[in-house]
Structure formats: C-alpha cells, structure tokens
Amino acid sequence: MATNPYRVLVTGSRDWTDTDTICTALDEALDRAPDRLLVVHGGCPTGADRIAGLWAIAARVPAITYRADWKTHGRAAGPIRNREMVDAGADLALAFIKDGSRGASHTARLAEAAGIPVRRFTA
C-alpha cells in the first residue's frame, strides 16, 4: 500500500546564500520521513529555491517546482504561484527570509492561514 508523501514547501529569498541552513532543515525533514519526503519550491534559479532544488537532486528526493508565470501574470505572478503552492497542501513549510523578503513572507503567512506549520529562518 502506498503512503502519502510528506510534503515540505520551501520558500525563500532570491538572495539567500546560506546553503547549510537550508540543507540542515531539509535533512531534518528527511529524517522524519525518509521514504516519503517530497520537496515543493518555486523554481527560482537563485537563492533558496535553487538550493532546495539542488539538495533534492543530491538527496535523491522528488521535487515539484511551481514556476511563476511572469509573462502571463506580470507582477501578480509571484503571489499567484505562492497561493498555488500553499493550496496544493504541505505538511511543513520552511521559510528562508532575508531582508524581509516579501514573497517568502507572503508564502509563510498563507501557509500559516492554511494550518501548515511554518519554520522561519532569517538572515
């Protein structure tokens, strides 16, 4: 019988560079659900999303990427993508917030409002 994945939503600043903090948080999530972990992130080519994506590849953990459609939605693309990630559900959200990162802070608030536990990390 298949088990549901343990979904970890990663959100964070495009400027986040502290790889160790993200890797440690994801390692802890993997320890909690070694055969079920699924990483969800926004697919930004820099910062927290990039680090989480690279961690998932190295750890051989599946990942789902929700990319913002800037061409279609313009400035609303980020918030729309954030809502989609949260609406898809998660067991835990990890928010890596640097300099008040509006997008990561927004996603963390949405996750909390949806009843998803959020761990915030700041730099």
Short mmCIF file of C-alpha atoms in Angstrom, two decimals:
data_model
loop_
_atom_site.label_atom_id
_atom_site.label_comp_id
_atom_site.label_asym_id
_atom_site.label_seq_id
_atom_site.Cartn_x
_atom_site.Cartn_y
_atom_site.Cartn_z
CA MET A 1 0.00 0.00 0.00
CA ALA A 2 1.41 3.41 -0.98
CA THR A 3 1.85 6.08 1.65
CA ASN A 4 1.18 9.75 1.13
CA PRO A 5 4.25 11.90 0.66
CA TYR A 6 5.48 14.17 3.43
CA ARG A 7 5.31 17.47 1.54
CA VAL A 8 7.78 20.18 2.56
CA LEU A 9 7.15 23.55 0.96
CA VAL A 10 10.33 25.62 0.68
CA THR A 11 10.04 29.37 0.19
CA GLY A 12 12.78 31.92 0.46
CA SER A 13 14.60 34.96 -0.72
CA ARG A 14 16.20 35.04 -4.15
CA ASP A 15 19.26 36.40 -2.35
CA TRP A 16 19.51 33.60 0.24
CA THR A 17 23.03 32.12 0.18
CA ASP A 18 23.21 30.14 3.44
CA THR A 19 23.26 26.65 1.99
CA ASP A 20 23.96 24.98 5.34
CA THR A 21 20.76 26.28 6.96
CA ILE A 22 18.56 25.02 4.13
CA CYS A 23 20.35 21.67 3.87
CA THR A 24 20.14 21.11 7.63
CA ALA A 25 16.39 21.89 7.66
CA LEU A 26 15.78 19.54 4.73
CA ASP A 27 17.99 16.84 6.28
CA GLU A 28 15.81 17.04 9.40
CA ALA A 29 12.66 16.70 7.29
CA LEU A 30 14.20 13.70 5.53
CA ASP A 31 14.94 12.12 8.92
CA ARG A 32 11.23 12.48 9.81
CA ALA A 33 10.00 10.91 6.58
CA PRO A 34 12.88 9.02 4.95
CA ASP A 35 10.83 7.25 2.31
CA ARG A 36 8.09 9.81 1.78
CA LEU A 37 9.69 13.26 1.54
CA LEU A 38 8.60 15.49 -1.34
CA VAL A 39 10.14 18.95 -1.72
CA VAL A 40 7.97 21.72 -3.18
CA HIS A 41 9.56 25.01 -4.27
CA GLY A 42 9.09 27.95 -6.60
CA GLY A 43 11.84 27.18 -9.09
CA CYS A 44 13.72 30.46 -8.87
CA PRO A 45 17.18 30.00 -10.43
CA THR A 46 18.84 31.68 -7.43
CA GLY A 47 18.54 31.70 -3.66
CA ALA A 48 16.51 29.36 -1.50
CA ASP A 49 14.62 27.67 -4.35
CA ARG A 50 17.85 26.83 -6.18
CA ILE A 51 19.48 25.48 -3.01
CA ALA A 52 16.41 23.36 -2.18
CA GLY A 53 16.28 22.01 -5.73
CA LEU A 54 19.96 21.08 -5.69
CA TRP A 55 19.54 19.46 -2.27
CA ALA A 56 16.65 17.34 -3.60
CA ILE A 57 18.76 16.16 -6.53
CA ALA A 58 21.72 15.30 -4.28
CA ALA A 59 19.49 13.54 -1.73
CA ARG A 60 17.54 11.75 -4.47
CA VAL A 61 14.31 13.16 -3.14
CA PRO A 62 11.49 14.02 -5.56
CA ALA A 63 10.67 17.68 -6.01
CA ILE A 64 7.81 19.62 -7.55
CA THR A 65 8.50 23.06 -8.96
CA TYR A 66 5.85 25.77 -9.18
CA ARG A 67 7.24 28.40 -11.51
CA ALA A 68 5.76 31.89 -11.56
CA ASP A 69 4.32 32.79 -14.97
CA TRP A 70 5.66 36.35 -15.18
CA LYS A 71 4.80 36.69 -18.87
CA THR A 72 1.11 35.97 -18.35
CA HIS A 73 0.53 37.48 -14.91
CA GLY A 74 3.16 40.22 -14.64
CA ARG A 75 3.79 41.40 -11.08
CA ALA A 76 0.94 39.21 -9.79
CA ALA A 77 2.78 36.04 -10.88
CA GLY A 78 4.69 35.60 -7.61
CA PRO A 79 1.66 35.85 -5.31
CA ILE A 80 -0.36 33.60 -7.65
CA ARG A 81 2.40 30.97 -7.59
CA ASN A 82 2.70 31.25 -3.79
CA ARG A 83 -1.04 30.63 -3.40
CA GLU A 84 -0.88 27.62 -5.73
CA MET A 85 1.95 26.04 -3.73
CA VAL A 86 0.07 26.50 -0.45
CA ASP A 87 -3.27 25.39 -1.90
CA ALA A 88 -1.62 22.15 -3.07
CA GLY A 89 -1.00 21.39 0.62
CA ALA A 90 2.06 20.67 2.70
CA ASP A 91 2.95 19.04 5.97
CA LEU A 92 5.58 21.67 6.73
CA ALA A 93 6.73 24.98 5.28
CA LEU A 94 10.31 26.17 5.57
CA ALA A 95 10.65 29.93 5.03
CA PHE A 96 14.12 31.38 4.47
CA ILE A 97 13.63 35.13 4.78
CA LYS A 98 16.38 37.61 4.06
CA ASP A 99 15.87 41.36 4.36
CA GLY A 100 12.14 40.88 4.88
CA SER A 101 11.69 39.03 1.56
CA ARG A 102 8.11 39.89 0.61
CA GLY A 103 7.48 36.74 -1.41
CA ALA A 104 8.75 34.34 1.24
CA SER A 105 6.96 36.25 4.00
CA HIS A 106 3.74 36.17 1.96
CA THR A 107 4.01 32.43 1.40
CA ALA A 108 4.71 31.83 5.11
CA ARG A 109 1.60 33.82 6.06
CA LEU A 110 -0.53 31.92 3.53
CA ALA A 111 0.78 28.61 4.87
CA GLU A 112 0.01 29.58 8.46
CA ALA A 113 -3.50 30.66 7.47
CA ALA A 114 -3.94 27.25 5.81
CA GLY A 115 -2.90 25.48 9.03
CA ILE A 116 0.51 24.40 7.72
CA PRO A 117 3.26 24.54 10.37
CA VAL A 118 5.92 27.08 9.36
CA ARG A 119 9.56 27.25 10.43
CA ARG A 120 11.08 30.65 9.71
CA PHE A 121 14.78 31.26 9.24
CA THR A 122 16.16 34.77 8.85
CA ALA A 123 19.40 36.22 7.55
#
